[in-house]
N, CA and C atoms as an extended XYZ file, in Angstrom:
240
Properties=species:S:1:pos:R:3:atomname:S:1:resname:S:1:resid:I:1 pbc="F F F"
N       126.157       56.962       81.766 N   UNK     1
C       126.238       58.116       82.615 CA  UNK     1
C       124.955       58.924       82.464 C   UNK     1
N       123.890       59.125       83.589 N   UNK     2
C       123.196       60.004       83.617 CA  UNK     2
C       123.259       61.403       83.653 C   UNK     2
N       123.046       62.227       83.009 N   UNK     3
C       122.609       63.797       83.225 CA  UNK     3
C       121.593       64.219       83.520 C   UNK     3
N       121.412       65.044       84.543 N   UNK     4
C       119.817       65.014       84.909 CA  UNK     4
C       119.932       66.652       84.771 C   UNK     4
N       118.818       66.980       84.988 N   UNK     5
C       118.180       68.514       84.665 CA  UNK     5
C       119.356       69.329       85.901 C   UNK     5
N       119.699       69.210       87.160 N   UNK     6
C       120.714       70.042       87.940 CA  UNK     6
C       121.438       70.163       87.101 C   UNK     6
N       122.221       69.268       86.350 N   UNK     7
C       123.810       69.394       85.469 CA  UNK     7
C       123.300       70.226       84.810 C   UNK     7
N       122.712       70.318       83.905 N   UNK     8
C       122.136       70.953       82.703 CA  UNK     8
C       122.046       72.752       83.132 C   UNK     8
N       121.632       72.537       84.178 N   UNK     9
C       121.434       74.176       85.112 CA  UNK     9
C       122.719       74.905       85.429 C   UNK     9
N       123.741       74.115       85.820 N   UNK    10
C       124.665       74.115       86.367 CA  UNK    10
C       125.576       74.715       85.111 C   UNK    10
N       125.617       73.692       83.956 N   UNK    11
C       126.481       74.156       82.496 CA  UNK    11
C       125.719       75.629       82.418 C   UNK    11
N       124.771       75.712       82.323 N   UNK    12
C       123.895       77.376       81.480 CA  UNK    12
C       124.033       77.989       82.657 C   UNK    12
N       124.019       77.944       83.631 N   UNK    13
C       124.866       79.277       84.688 CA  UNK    13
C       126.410       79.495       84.490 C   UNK    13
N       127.013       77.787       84.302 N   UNK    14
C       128.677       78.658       83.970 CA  UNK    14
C       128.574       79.064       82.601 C   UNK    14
N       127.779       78.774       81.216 N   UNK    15
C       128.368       79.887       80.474 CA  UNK    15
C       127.655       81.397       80.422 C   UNK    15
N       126.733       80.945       80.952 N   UNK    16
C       125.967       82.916       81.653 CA  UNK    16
C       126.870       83.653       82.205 C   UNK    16
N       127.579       83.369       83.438 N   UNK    17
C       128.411       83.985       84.346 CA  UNK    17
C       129.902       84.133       83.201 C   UNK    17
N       130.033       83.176       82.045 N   UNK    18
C       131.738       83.304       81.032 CA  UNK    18
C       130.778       84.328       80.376 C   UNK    18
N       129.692       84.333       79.575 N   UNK    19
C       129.249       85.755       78.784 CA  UNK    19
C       129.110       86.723       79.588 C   UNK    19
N       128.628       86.932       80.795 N   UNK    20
C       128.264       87.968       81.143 CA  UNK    20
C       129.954       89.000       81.727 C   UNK    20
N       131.254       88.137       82.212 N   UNK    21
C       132.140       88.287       82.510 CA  UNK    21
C       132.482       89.051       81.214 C   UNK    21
N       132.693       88.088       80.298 N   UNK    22
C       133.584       88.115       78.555 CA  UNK    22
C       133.065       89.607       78.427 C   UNK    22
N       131.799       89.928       78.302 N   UNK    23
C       131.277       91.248       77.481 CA  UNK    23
C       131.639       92.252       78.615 C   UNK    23
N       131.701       92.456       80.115 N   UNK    24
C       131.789       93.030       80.870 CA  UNK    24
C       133.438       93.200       80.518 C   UNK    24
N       134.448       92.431       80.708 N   UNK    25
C       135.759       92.661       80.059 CA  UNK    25
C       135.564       93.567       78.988 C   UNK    25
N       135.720       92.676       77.982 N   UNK    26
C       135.396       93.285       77.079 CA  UNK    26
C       135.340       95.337       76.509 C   UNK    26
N       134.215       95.111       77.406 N   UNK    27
C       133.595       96.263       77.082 CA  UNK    27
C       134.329       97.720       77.808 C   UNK    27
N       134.820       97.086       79.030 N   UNK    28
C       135.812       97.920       79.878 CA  UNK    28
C       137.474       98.032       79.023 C   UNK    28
N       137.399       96.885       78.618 N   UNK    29
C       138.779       97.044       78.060 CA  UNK    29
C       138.724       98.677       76.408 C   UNK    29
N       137.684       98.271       75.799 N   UNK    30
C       137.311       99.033       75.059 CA  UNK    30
C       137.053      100.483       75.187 C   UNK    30
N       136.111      100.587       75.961 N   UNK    31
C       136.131      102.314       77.004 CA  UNK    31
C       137.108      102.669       76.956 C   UNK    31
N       138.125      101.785       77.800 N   UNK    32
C       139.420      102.382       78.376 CA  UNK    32
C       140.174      103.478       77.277 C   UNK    32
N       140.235      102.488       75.616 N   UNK    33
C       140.795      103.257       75.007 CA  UNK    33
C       139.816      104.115       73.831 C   UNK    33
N       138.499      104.420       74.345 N   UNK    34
C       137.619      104.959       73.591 CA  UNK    34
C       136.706      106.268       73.966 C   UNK    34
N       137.178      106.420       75.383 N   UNK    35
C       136.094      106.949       76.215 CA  UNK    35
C       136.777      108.126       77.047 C   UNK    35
N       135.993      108.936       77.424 N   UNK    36
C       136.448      109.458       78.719 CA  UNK    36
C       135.494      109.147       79.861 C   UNK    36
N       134.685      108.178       79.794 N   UNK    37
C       133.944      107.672       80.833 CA  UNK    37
C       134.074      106.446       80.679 C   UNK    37
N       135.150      105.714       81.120 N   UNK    38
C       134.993      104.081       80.716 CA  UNK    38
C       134.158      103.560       81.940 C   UNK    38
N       133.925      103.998       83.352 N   UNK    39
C       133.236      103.331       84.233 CA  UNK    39
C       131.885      103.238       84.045 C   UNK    39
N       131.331      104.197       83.209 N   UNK    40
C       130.087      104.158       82.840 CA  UNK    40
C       129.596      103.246       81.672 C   UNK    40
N       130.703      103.040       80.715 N   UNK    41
C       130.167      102.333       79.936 CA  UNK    41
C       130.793      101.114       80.204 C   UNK    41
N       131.612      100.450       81.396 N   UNK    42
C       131.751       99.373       81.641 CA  UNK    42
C       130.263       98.728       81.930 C   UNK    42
N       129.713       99.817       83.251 N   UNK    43
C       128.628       99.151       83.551 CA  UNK    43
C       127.621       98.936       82.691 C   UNK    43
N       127.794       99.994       81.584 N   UNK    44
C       126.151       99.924       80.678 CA  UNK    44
C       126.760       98.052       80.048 C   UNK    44
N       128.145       98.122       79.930 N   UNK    45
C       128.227       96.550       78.973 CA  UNK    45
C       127.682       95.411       79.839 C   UNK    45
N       127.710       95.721       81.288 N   UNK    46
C       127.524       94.883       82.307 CA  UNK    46
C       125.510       94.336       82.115 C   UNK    46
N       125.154       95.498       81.936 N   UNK    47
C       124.171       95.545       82.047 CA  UNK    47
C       123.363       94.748       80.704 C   UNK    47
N       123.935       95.262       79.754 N   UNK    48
C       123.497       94.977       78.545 CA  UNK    48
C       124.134       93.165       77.971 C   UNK    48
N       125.323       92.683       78.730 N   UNK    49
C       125.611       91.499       78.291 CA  UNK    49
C       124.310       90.466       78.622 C   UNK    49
N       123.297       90.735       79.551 N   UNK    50
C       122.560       90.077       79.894 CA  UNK    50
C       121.480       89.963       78.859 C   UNK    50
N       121.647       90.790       77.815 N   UNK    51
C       121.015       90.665       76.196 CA  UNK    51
C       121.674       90.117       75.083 C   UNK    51
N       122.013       89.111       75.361 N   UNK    52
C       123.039       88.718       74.007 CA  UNK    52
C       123.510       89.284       72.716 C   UNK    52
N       121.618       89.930       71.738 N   UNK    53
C       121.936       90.607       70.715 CA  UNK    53
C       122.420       91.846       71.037 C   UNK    53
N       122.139       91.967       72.174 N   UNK    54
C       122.398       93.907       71.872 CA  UNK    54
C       123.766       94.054       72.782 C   UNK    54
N       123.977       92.926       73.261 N   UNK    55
C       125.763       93.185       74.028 CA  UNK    55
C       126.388       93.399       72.829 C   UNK    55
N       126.070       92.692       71.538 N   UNK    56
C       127.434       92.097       69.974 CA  UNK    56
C       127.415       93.185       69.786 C   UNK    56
N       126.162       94.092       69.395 N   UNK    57
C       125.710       95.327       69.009 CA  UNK    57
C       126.373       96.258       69.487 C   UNK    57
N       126.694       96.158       70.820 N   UNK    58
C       127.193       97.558       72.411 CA  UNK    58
C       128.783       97.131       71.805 C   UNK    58
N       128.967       96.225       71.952 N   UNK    59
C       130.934       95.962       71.976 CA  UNK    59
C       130.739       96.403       70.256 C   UNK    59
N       130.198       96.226       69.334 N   UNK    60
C       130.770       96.352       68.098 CA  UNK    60
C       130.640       97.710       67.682 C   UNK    60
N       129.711       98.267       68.685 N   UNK    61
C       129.709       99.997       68.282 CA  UNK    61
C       130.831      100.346       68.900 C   UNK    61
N       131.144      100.044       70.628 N   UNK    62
C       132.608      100.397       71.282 CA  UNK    62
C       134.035      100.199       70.151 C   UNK    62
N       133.506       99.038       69.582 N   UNK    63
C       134.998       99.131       68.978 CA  UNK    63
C       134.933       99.667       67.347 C   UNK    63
N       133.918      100.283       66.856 N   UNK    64
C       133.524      101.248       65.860 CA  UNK    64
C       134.290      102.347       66.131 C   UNK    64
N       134.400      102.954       67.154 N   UNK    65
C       134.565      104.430       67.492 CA  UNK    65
C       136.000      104.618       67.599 C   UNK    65
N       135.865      106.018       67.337 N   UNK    66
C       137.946      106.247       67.073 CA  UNK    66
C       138.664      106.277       68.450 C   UNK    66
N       140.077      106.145       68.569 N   UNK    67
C       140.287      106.234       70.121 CA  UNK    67
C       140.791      107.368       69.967 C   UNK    67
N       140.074      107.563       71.301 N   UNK    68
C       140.769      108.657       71.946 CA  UNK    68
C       142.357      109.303       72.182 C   UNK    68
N       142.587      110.197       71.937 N   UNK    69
C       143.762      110.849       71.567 CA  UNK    69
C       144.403      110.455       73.716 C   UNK    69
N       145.932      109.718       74.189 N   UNK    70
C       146.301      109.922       75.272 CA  UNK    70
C       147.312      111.310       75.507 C   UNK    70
N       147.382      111.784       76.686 N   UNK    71
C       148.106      112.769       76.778 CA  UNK    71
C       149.848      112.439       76.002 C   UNK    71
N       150.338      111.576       76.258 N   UNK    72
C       151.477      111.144       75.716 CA  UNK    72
C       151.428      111.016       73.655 C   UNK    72
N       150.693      110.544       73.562 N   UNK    73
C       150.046      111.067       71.941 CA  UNK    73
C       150.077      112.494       71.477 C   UNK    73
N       149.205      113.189       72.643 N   UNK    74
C       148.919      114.604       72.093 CA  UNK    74
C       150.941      115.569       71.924 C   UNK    74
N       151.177      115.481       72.942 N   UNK    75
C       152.412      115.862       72.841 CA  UNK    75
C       153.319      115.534       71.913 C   UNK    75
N       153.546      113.871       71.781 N   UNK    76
C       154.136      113.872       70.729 CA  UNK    76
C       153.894      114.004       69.457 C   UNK    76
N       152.504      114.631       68.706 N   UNK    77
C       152.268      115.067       67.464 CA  UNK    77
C       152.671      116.237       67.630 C   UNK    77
N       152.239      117.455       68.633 N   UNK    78
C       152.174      118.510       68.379 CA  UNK    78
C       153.488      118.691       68.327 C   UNK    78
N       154.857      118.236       68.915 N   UNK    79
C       156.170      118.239       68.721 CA  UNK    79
C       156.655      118.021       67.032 C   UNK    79
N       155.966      117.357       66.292 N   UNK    80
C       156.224      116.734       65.323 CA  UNK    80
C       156.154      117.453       63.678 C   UNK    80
């Protein structure tokens, strides 16, 4: 079975387009419960997955950070 240089192009665009997806997930999913701007830092992950080192870097600081308190949280401590 031959592989020629198209295939080869073809594999490193689908796992470009699975990293660039994965960290873009990712990174939105994280906001969501970290942020009060998750659309902004969806896109900065969007932007930044296209850097490999510094996407690990972007998601591992996102998920460093404390979450954010939800309205349903706040109530039920202050009840408590």
């Amino acid at each position: 079975m031959n592989i020629n240089l198209t295939q080869y192009g073809h594999l490193i665009l689908l796992f470009i387009a699975g990293w660039v997806s994965s960290v873009t997930y990712f990174s939105n999913q994280l906001a969501q419960r970290k942020s009060k701007y998750p659309k902004a830092l969806s896109i900065i992950g969007f932007v930044v997955s296209f850097i490999p080192p510094v996407a690990l870097v972007y998601l591992l600081t996102l998920y460093l950070l404390k979450d954010i308190p939800r309205n349903s949280e706040v109530g039920a401590s202050s009840n408590a």
